[in-house]
């Protein structure tokens, strides 16, 4: 749908949006260095400081809390050479347990060692080299190496999916784990301290920013780029493991990878918008430049989409990152039960338990409405439906 002007320097693509989300977006758009405008995506909902589903272009400054604490969070999907007929009859519970044994789940669950898989060492070497050459101080996260290849909790997940032609896809959602969180928290506090020190009046303390030209800005961008690369490689590591256990489950040598899409949806990058070079923060949004592929997940019991960007200038070449929450985790637990979750997940192999009730599909917005609202931002290339879901707790 075409965007609606929702305030000074604010365009909104969401047909269903809460008042507090709009209020947060208006606060963000009021920052003096925003250019040309803030774009509110179809899946937008309230978040810390800035609403999730907000695209924020800034001149000469970056807001660390707007990027968020899960730096580089995003999606990775692999299209395989297998089809539905190849996996039919296989015991999906066996595959699920193999995934759970290979990818540490939940916050604080790390790899016991880092030498089990041959493909892990090159990723660690790249990250170590980047940290050394850019003086990235990781003393706050002595176990960051053990975090590579771990899922995390909340709405992070691993799925086996079928597309509209019954092609098999491997699919997962994760970010920069504890190390990214520590980096984010460190720089959010620095920005808040400096804005307070400079007597800057902010509409919200989580809109504290770092201006170009001060050493703290350069340090944040350097650390941010490292964390974004960690998140990208973390997804790649888990996908390599998923592919290995899937191939073993299939009784083959490899998982017949035909295509791989790995995209962030919480990050900052330098781009040109409104005829100027800006720092573009996508807080819950994907890159949708013309021809760029991305992944937009639904919920654990609904469809997801592989999309191609249309390069919408008004949309800041961005698109939604998922369904977006309809109810908070607390509210979802009040409304729904484990039996409700089991009913919604009929036909899908999943981790059963009370701890997953707040991830019930009903707690999320209707992904079909989100995609209809995004029609001017992306075109749909593939529609995925899950047959297996593994959630982090």
CSV table of C-alpha atoms in Angstrom, one decimal:
chain,number,residue,atom,x,y,z
A,1,UNK,CA,0.0,0.0,0.0
A,2,UNK,CA,1.2,3.6,-0.5
A,3,UNK,CA,2.6,5.2,2.7
A,4,UNK,CA,0.7,7.6,4.9
A,5,UNK,CA,2.3,10.8,6.3
A,6,UNK,CA,2.1,10.2,10.1
A,7,UNK,CA,3.9,13.3,11.3
A,8,UNK,CA,6.8,15.6,10.4
A,9,UNK,CA,9.4,13.5,8.6
A,10,UNK,CA,7.5,10.2,9.2
A,11,UNK,CA,6.0,7.9,6.5
A,12,UNK,CA,4.0,4.9,7.6
A,13,UNK,CA,3.4,1.6,5.6
A,14,UNK,CA,1.5,-0.2,8.4
A,15,UNK,CA,-2.3,-0.6,8.0
A,16,UNK,CA,-2.6,-1.8,11.6
A,17,UNK,CA,-0.5,0.1,14.1
A,18,UNK,CA,-0.7,0.9,17.8
A,19,UNK,CA,-0.7,4.5,19.1
A,20,UNK,CA,2.4,4.0,21.3
A,21,UNK,CA,4.3,2.7,18.2
A,22,UNK,CA,3.4,5.9,16.3
A,23,UNK,CA,4.4,8.0,19.3
A,24,UNK,CA,7.8,6.3,19.4
A,25,UNK,CA,8.3,6.8,15.7
A,26,UNK,CA,7.4,10.5,15.9
A,27,UNK,CA,10.0,10.9,18.7
A,28,UNK,CA,12.6,9.3,16.5
A,29,UNK,CA,11.6,11.4,13.5
A,30,UNK,CA,11.9,14.6,15.6
A,31,UNK,CA,15.7,14.2,16.0
A,32,UNK,CA,17.3,17.1,14.2
A,33,UNK,CA,19.7,15.0,12.1
A,34,UNK,CA,17.1,12.8,10.5
A,35,UNK,CA,17.2,13.0,6.7
A,36,UNK,CA,15.0,12.8,4.6
A,37,UNK,CA,12.4,11.0,6.8
A,38,UNK,CA,11.8,8.0,9.0
A,39,UNK,CA,10.0,5.0,7.3
A,40,UNK,CA,7.7,2.9,9.5
A,41,UNK,CA,7.4,-0.6,8.1
A,42,UNK,CA,4.2,-2.7,7.9
A,43,UNK,CA,5.2,-4.9,10.9
A,44,UNK,CA,6.1,-2.0,13.2
A,45,UNK,CA,5.5,-2.3,17.0
A,46,UNK,CA,6.9,-0.6,20.1
A,47,UNK,CA,10.5,-1.3,21.1
A,48,UNK,CA,13.3,0.1,23.2
A,49,UNK,CA,13.8,3.8,22.4
A,50,UNK,CA,12.7,3.4,18.7
A,51,UNK,CA,9.9,1.3,17.5
A,52,UNK,CA,10.8,-2.1,15.9
A,53,UNK,CA,10.2,-1.8,12.2
A,54,UNK,CA,11.7,1.7,11.9
A,55,UNK,CA,14.1,2.8,9.2
A,56,UNK,CA,16.1,5.8,10.4
A,57,UNK,CA,18.4,7.8,8.1
A,58,UNK,CA,20.7,10.2,10.0
A,59,UNK,CA,23.3,12.8,9.0
A,60,UNK,CA,26.5,12.8,11.0
A,61,UNK,CA,25.2,10.8,13.9
A,62,UNK,CA,24.0,7.3,15.0
A,63,UNK,CA,21.7,6.3,17.8
A,64,UNK,CA,23.1,3.0,19.3
A,65,UNK,CA,19.8,2.1,21.1
A,66,UNK,CA,18.0,2.4,17.8
A,67,UNK,CA,20.2,-0.2,16.3
A,68,UNK,CA,19.4,-2.3,19.4
A,69,UNK,CA,21.1,-4.9,21.5
A,70,UNK,CA,20.9,-7.8,19.1
A,71,UNK,CA,23.2,-6.2,16.5
A,72,UNK,CA,23.1,-7.9,13.1
A,73,UNK,CA,20.1,-10.1,14.0
A,74,UNK,CA,18.6,-11.5,10.8
A,75,UNK,CA,17.7,-14.5,8.6
A,76,UNK,CA,19.4,-17.1,6.5
A,77,UNK,CA,17.8,-19.5,4.1
A,78,UNK,CA,19.1,-22.3,1.9
A,79,UNK,CA,17.2,-23.7,-1.0
A,80,UNK,CA,18.2,-27.4,-1.4
A,81,UNK,CA,17.9,-29.9,-4.3
A,82,UNK,CA,15.5,-32.0,-2.3
A,83,UNK,CA,11.7,-32.0,-2.6
A,84,UNK,CA,8.8,-32.9,-0.4
A,85,UNK,CA,8.7,-36.5,-1.8
A,86,UNK,CA,12.4,-36.9,-0.7
A,87,UNK,CA,11.6,-36.1,3.0
A,88,UNK,CA,8.2,-37.7,3.3
A,89,UNK,CA,8.3,-40.7,5.5
A,90,UNK,CA,11.3,-39.5,7.4
A,91,UNK,CA,11.1,-39.2,11.2
A,92,UNK,CA,11.1,-35.4,11.7
A,93,UNK,CA,11.5,-35.9,15.5
A,94,UNK,CA,14.9,-37.6,14.8
A,95,UNK,CA,16.0,-34.6,12.7
A,96,UNK,CA,14.8,-32.1,15.3
A,97,UNK,CA,16.8,-33.9,18.1
A,98,UNK,CA,19.8,-33.9,15.8
A,99,UNK,CA,19.5,-30.1,15.2
A,100,UNK,CA,19.1,-29.5,19.0
A,101,UNK,CA,22.3,-31.6,19.6
A,102,UNK,CA,24.3,-29.7,17.0
A,103,UNK,CA,23.2,-26.1,17.7
A,104,UNK,CA,23.2,-24.8,21.3
A,105,UNK,CA,19.8,-23.3,22.1
A,106,UNK,CA,18.7,-20.5,24.4
A,107,UNK,CA,20.6,-17.6,26.0
A,108,UNK,CA,23.8,-18.8,27.9
A,109,UNK,CA,24.0,-22.1,26.0
A,110,UNK,CA,27.3,-22.1,24.2
A,111,UNK,CA,29.4,-24.7,22.4
A,112,UNK,CA,31.5,-26.9,24.7
A,113,UNK,CA,34.3,-26.8,22.1
A,114,UNK,CA,35.0,-25.1,18.8
A,115,UNK,CA,36.7,-27.8,16.9
A,116,UNK,CA,33.9,-30.3,16.2
A,117,UNK,CA,33.3,-29.0,12.7
A,118,UNK,CA,35.9,-28.3,10.0
A,119,UNK,CA,34.0,-25.3,8.7
A,120,UNK,CA,34.1,-23.4,12.0
A,121,UNK,CA,37.8,-22.6,12.2
A,122,UNK,CA,37.9,-20.2,9.1
A,123,UNK,CA,35.0,-18.2,10.5
A,124,UNK,CA,36.7,-17.8,13.9
A,125,UNK,CA,40.0,-16.9,12.2
A,126,UNK,CA,38.2,-14.2,10.2
A,127,UNK,CA,36.6,-12.7,13.3
A,128,UNK,CA,39.9,-12.9,15.3
A,129,UNK,CA,41.7,-11.1,12.5
A,130,UNK,CA,39.0,-8.4,12.2
A,131,UNK,CA,39.1,-7.8,16.0
A,132,UNK,CA,43.0,-7.6,16.0
A,133,UNK,CA,43.3,-5.3,13.0
A,134,UNK,CA,40.6,-2.9,14.2
A,135,UNK,CA,41.5,-3.0,17.9
A,136,UNK,CA,38.0,-4.4,18.9
A,137,UNK,CA,38.2,-5.0,22.6
A,138,UNK,CA,36.3,-8.2,23.4
A,139,UNK,CA,37.4,-8.5,27.1
A,140,UNK,CA,33.7,-8.2,28.1
A,141,UNK,CA,33.0,-11.4,26.3
A,142,UNK,CA,35.7,-14.0,27.0
A,143,UNK,CA,33.5,-16.8,25.6
A,144,UNK,CA,32.6,-15.1,22.3
A,145,UNK,CA,34.2,-18.0,20.3
A,146,UNK,CA,31.9,-20.5,22.0
A,147,UNK,CA,28.9,-18.4,21.1
A,148,UNK,CA,29.6,-18.7,17.4
A,149,UNK,CA,27.1,-21.3,16.1
A,150,UNK,CA,24.5,-20.9,18.9
A,151,UNK,CA,20.9,-19.8,18.4
A,152,UNK,CA,19.8,-17.8,21.4
A,153,UNK,CA,16.3,-17.4,22.8
A,154,UNK,CA,13.1,-15.4,22.3
A,155,UNK,CA,11.9,-15.5,18.7
A,156,UNK,CA,15.1,-17.1,17.3
A,157,UNK,CA,14.4,-20.4,15.5
A,158,UNK,CA,15.5,-23.1,13.1
A,159,UNK,CA,13.0,-24.5,10.5
A,160,UNK,CA,12.7,-27.1,7.7
A,161,UNK,CA,10.4,-25.6,5.1
A,162,UNK,CA,8.7,-26.4,1.8
A,163,UNK,CA,8.1,-23.7,-0.8
A,164,UNK,CA,5.3,-23.3,-3.3
A,165,UNK,CA,6.8,-25.9,-5.6
A,166,UNK,CA,7.5,-28.3,-2.6
A,167,UNK,CA,11.3,-27.6,-2.7
A,168,UNK,CA,13.0,-28.1,0.6
A,169,UNK,CA,14.5,-25.1,2.4
A,170,UNK,CA,16.7,-24.8,5.5
A,171,UNK,CA,15.8,-21.7,7.4
A,172,UNK,CA,16.9,-19.9,10.6
A,173,UNK,CA,16.8,-16.7,12.6
A,174,UNK,CA,19.5,-15.4,14.9
A,175,UNK,CA,22.0,-12.6,15.6
A,176,UNK,CA,25.2,-11.6,17.4
A,177,UNK,CA,24.4,-13.4,20.7
A,178,UNK,CA,25.9,-12.2,24.0
A,179,UNK,CA,28.9,-10.6,22.5
A,180,UNK,CA,26.7,-8.3,20.3
A,181,UNK,CA,24.6,-7.5,23.3
A,182,UNK,CA,27.6,-6.5,25.4
A,183,UNK,CA,28.9,-4.3,22.6
A,184,UNK,CA,25.5,-2.6,22.2
A,185,UNK,CA,25.0,-2.0,25.9
A,186,UNK,CA,28.5,-0.5,26.2
A,187,UNK,CA,27.9,2.1,23.5
A,188,UNK,CA,24.3,2.9,24.5
A,189,UNK,CA,25.7,3.9,27.9
A,190,UNK,CA,28.5,6.0,26.3
A,191,UNK,CA,25.9,7.8,24.2
A,192,UNK,CA,23.7,8.5,27.1
A,193,UNK,CA,26.6,9.7,29.2
A,194,UNK,CA,27.8,12.1,26.5
A,195,UNK,CA,24.4,13.5,25.8
A,196,UNK,CA,23.9,14.1,29.5
A,197,UNK,CA,27.3,15.7,29.7
A,198,UNK,CA,26.6,18.0,26.8
A,199,UNK,CA,23.2,19.0,28.3
A,200,UNK,CA,21.3,17.7,25.2
A,201,UNK,CA,17.6,17.6,25.8
A,202,UNK,CA,16.3,14.3,24.4
A,203,UNK,CA,12.7,13.2,24.0
A,204,UNK,CA,13.8,9.8,25.3
A,205,UNK,CA,17.1,8.7,26.9
A,206,UNK,CA,17.2,5.8,24.4
A,207,UNK,CA,17.5,8.3,21.6
A,208,UNK,CA,21.0,9.3,22.9
A,209,UNK,CA,23.3,9.5,20.0
A,210,UNK,CA,27.0,9.6,19.0
A,211,UNK,CA,28.0,12.4,16.6
A,212,UNK,CA,30.6,12.0,13.9
A,213,UNK,CA,33.9,13.7,14.9
A,214,UNK,CA,34.1,12.4,18.4
A,215,UNK,CA,36.3,9.4,19.2
A,216,UNK,CA,33.4,7.5,20.7
A,217,UNK,CA,31.6,7.6,17.3
A,218,UNK,CA,34.4,5.9,15.5
A,219,UNK,CA,34.8,3.3,18.2
A,220,UNK,CA,31.1,2.4,18.0
A,221,UNK,CA,31.1,2.1,14.2
A,222,UNK,CA,34.2,-0.2,14.4
A,223,UNK,CA,32.7,-2.4,17.1
A,224,UNK,CA,29.3,-2.4,15.3
A,225,UNK,CA,30.8,-3.6,12.1
A,226,UNK,CA,32.6,-6.4,13.9
A,227,UNK,CA,29.3,-7.5,15.7
A,228,UNK,CA,27.4,-7.4,12.4
A,229,UNK,CA,30.0,-9.6,10.8
A,230,UNK,CA,29.8,-12.0,13.8
A,231,UNK,CA,26.0,-12.2,13.4
A,232,UNK,CA,26.4,-13.0,9.7
A,233,UNK,CA,28.9,-15.7,10.3
A,234,UNK,CA,27.0,-17.0,13.3
A,235,UNK,CA,24.0,-17.7,11.0
A,236,UNK,CA,26.3,-19.2,8.4
A,237,UNK,CA,27.9,-21.5,11.0
A,238,UNK,CA,24.5,-22.7,12.2
A,239,UNK,CA,23.3,-23.2,8.6
A,240,UNK,CA,26.5,-25.3,7.8
A,241,UNK,CA,25.7,-27.5,10.9
A,242,UNK,CA,22.0,-27.7,9.9
A,243,UNK,CA,23.0,-28.8,6.4
A,244,UNK,CA,25.4,-31.4,7.8
A,245,UNK,CA,22.8,-33.0,10.1
A,246,UNK,CA,20.1,-32.8,7.5
A,247,UNK,CA,22.3,-34.6,4.9
A,248,UNK,CA,23.0,-37.3,7.5
A,249,UNK,CA,19.3,-37.6,8.2
A,250,UNK,CA,18.7,-37.9,4.5
A,251,UNK,CA,21.5,-40.5,4.1
A,252,UNK,CA,23.4,-38.4,1.7
A,253,UNK,CA,26.9,-36.8,1.5
A,254,UNK,CA,25.6,-33.2,1.4
A,255,UNK,CA,22.4,-31.2,1.6
A,256,UNK,CA,22.5,-30.2,-2.1
A,257,UNK,CA,22.6,-26.4,-1.6
A,258,UNK,CA,21.3,-24.5,-4.6
A,259,UNK,CA,21.0,-21.0,-3.2
A,260,UNK,CA,21.9,-19.2,0.1
A,261,UNK,CA,20.4,-15.8,1.3
A,262,UNK,CA,21.9,-14.3,4.5
A,263,UNK,CA,20.5,-10.9,5.5
A,264,UNK,CA,20.5,-8.6,8.5
A,265,UNK,CA,17.4,-6.9,9.9
A,266,UNK,CA,18.9,-5.0,12.9
A,267,UNK,CA,21.9,-3.0,11.7
A,268,UNK,CA,23.4,0.3,10.5
A,269,UNK,CA,25.1,0.9,7.2
A,270,UNK,CA,26.2,3.9,5.1
A,271,UNK,CA,23.8,4.5,2.2
A,272,UNK,CA,22.6,7.4,0.0
A,273,UNK,CA,19.1,8.6,0.5
A,274,UNK,CA,17.5,12.0,-0.2
A,275,UNK,CA,20.6,12.8,-2.3
A,276,UNK,CA,22.8,12.6,0.7
A,277,UNK,CA,25.1,10.1,2.3
A,278,UNK,CA,23.4,9.0,5.6
A,279,UNK,CA,23.9,6.4,8.3
A,280,UNK,CA,20.8,4.2,7.7
A,281,UNK,CA,19.6,2.2,10.7
A,282,UNK,CA,17.2,-0.6,9.9
A,283,UNK,CA,15.7,-1.6,13.3
A,284,UNK,CA,13.6,-4.5,12.3
A,285,UNK,CA,13.8,-4.1,8.5
A,286,UNK,CA,15.6,-5.6,5.6
A,287,UNK,CA,17.5,-4.2,2.6
A,288,UNK,CA,15.1,-3.9,-0.3
A,289,UNK,CA,17.2,-2.2,-2.9
A,290,UNK,CA,16.1,-3.1,-6.4
A,291,UNK,CA,17.0,-6.8,-7.1
A,292,UNK,CA,18.3,-7.5,-3.6
A,293,UNK,CA,16.9,-10.7,-2.1
A,294,UNK,CA,15.8,-11.0,1.5
A,295,UNK,CA,13.8,-13.2,3.9
A,296,UNK,CA,10.7,-12.1,5.8
A,297,UNK,CA,9.6,-14.8,8.3
A,298,UNK,CA,6.1,-15.2,9.7
A,299,UNK,CA,5.7,-17.0,13.0
A,300,UNK,CA,6.3,-20.6,14.1
A,301,UNK,CA,3.1,-21.8,12.6
A,302,UNK,CA,2.6,-19.4,9.6
A,303,UNK,CA,4.2,-18.8,6.2
A,304,UNK,CA,7.5,-17.0,5.5
A,305,UNK,CA,8.6,-15.3,2.3
A,306,UNK,CA,11.7,-15.0,0.1
A,307,UNK,CA,11.4,-11.6,-1.5
A,308,UNK,CA,13.1,-9.3,-4.0
A,309,UNK,CA,13.5,-5.6,-3.3
A,310,UNK,CA,11.8,-3.0,-5.5
A,311,UNK,CA,14.1,-0.1,-4.5
A,312,UNK,CA,11.4,2.2,-3.2
A,313,UNK,CA,12.9,5.6,-2.5
A,314,UNK,CA,10.1,6.6,-0.2
A,315,UNK,CA,10.6,3.3,1.7
A,316,UNK,CA,14.3,4.0,2.0
A,317,UNK,CA,15.0,0.8,0.0
A,318,UNK,CA,13.7,-1.2,3.0
A,319,UNK,CA,11.0,-3.7,3.8
A,320,UNK,CA,9.5,-5.4,6.9
A,321,UNK,CA,11.5,-8.0,8.8
A,322,UNK,CA,8.6,-10.3,9.8
A,323,UNK,CA,5.1,-10.5,11.2
A,324,UNK,CA,5.8,-8.2,14.2
A,325,UNK,CA,4.4,-8.9,17.7
A,326,UNK,CA,0.7,-8.3,18.3
A,327,UNK,CA,0.8,-9.1,22.0
A,328,UNK,CA,3.7,-8.8,24.4
A,329,UNK,CA,5.1,-12.1,25.9
A,330,UNK,CA,3.3,-11.4,29.2
A,331,UNK,CA,0.0,-10.7,27.4
A,332,UNK,CA,0.4,-13.8,25.2
A,333,UNK,CA,0.8,-16.0,28.3
A,334,UNK,CA,-2.4,-14.5,29.8
A,335,UNK,CA,-4.4,-15.2,26.6
A,336,UNK,CA,-3.1,-18.6,25.5
A,337,UNK,CA,-2.3,-22.0,26.8
A,338,UNK,CA,-0.1,-24.9,25.9
A,339,UNK,CA,-3.2,-26.7,24.4
A,340,UNK,CA,-3.8,-23.6,22.2
A,341,UNK,CA,-0.2,-23.8,21.0
A,342,UNK,CA,-0.5,-27.5,20.3
A,343,UNK,CA,-3.7,-26.9,18.3
A,344,UNK,CA,-2.0,-24.2,16.2
A,345,UNK,CA,1.0,-26.5,15.5
A,346,UNK,CA,-0.8,-29.6,14.3
A,347,UNK,CA,1.2,-31.1,11.4
A,348,UNK,CA,4.4,-29.3,12.3
A,349,UNK,CA,7.2,-31.1,14.3
A,350,UNK,CA,8.2,-28.7,17.2
A,351,UNK,CA,9.6,-28.3,20.7
A,352,UNK,CA,6.6,-28.8,23.0
A,353,UNK,CA,6.5,-27.0,26.3
A,354,UNK,CA,5.0,-24.2,28.4
A,355,UNK,CA,8.0,-22.0,27.7
A,356,UNK,CA,7.0,-21.6,24.1
A,357,UNK,CA,3.4,-20.4,24.6
A,358,UNK,CA,4.4,-16.8,24.2
A,359,UNK,CA,5.6,-17.6,20.7
A,360,UNK,CA,2.2,-18.9,19.6
A,361,UNK,CA,1.4,-17.6,16.1
A,362,UNK,CA,-1.7,-15.7,17.5
A,363,UNK,CA,0.8,-13.4,19.4
A,364,UNK,CA,2.0,-12.1,16.1
A,365,UNK,CA,0.5,-9.9,13.4
A,366,UNK,CA,-1.0,-11.5,10.3
A,367,UNK,CA,1.9,-12.0,8.0
A,368,UNK,CA,-0.4,-11.8,4.9
A,369,UNK,CA,-1.5,-8.3,5.9
A,370,UNK,CA,2.1,-7.3,6.4
A,371,UNK,CA,3.0,-8.6,3.0
A,372,UNK,CA,0.0,-6.9,1.4
A,373,UNK,CA,1.1,-3.6,3.0
A,374,UNK,CA,4.6,-4.2,1.6
A,375,UNK,CA,3.5,-4.6,-2.0
A,376,UNK,CA,5.3,-1.4,-3.1
A,377,UNK,CA,8.5,-2.4,-1.3
A,378,UNK,CA,9.1,-6.0,-2.4
A,379,UNK,CA,7.9,-8.7,-4.7
A,380,UNK,CA,7.5,-12.3,-3.5
A,381,UNK,CA,9.7,-14.9,-5.0
A,382,UNK,CA,9.0,-17.9,-2.8
A,383,UNK,CA,6.4,-18.7,-0.1
A,384,UNK,CA,7.6,-21.1,2.6
A,385,UNK,CA,5.6,-23.3,5.0
A,386,UNK,CA,7.4,-25.0,7.8
A,387,UNK,CA,7.2,-28.8,8.6
A,388,UNK,CA,9.7,-28.6,11.5
A,389,UNK,CA,10.4,-25.8,14.0
A,390,UNK,CA,13.0,-25.6,16.7
A,391,UNK,CA,12.7,-22.6,19.0
A,392,UNK,CA,15.2,-21.2,21.4
A,393,UNK,CA,13.8,-20.6,24.9
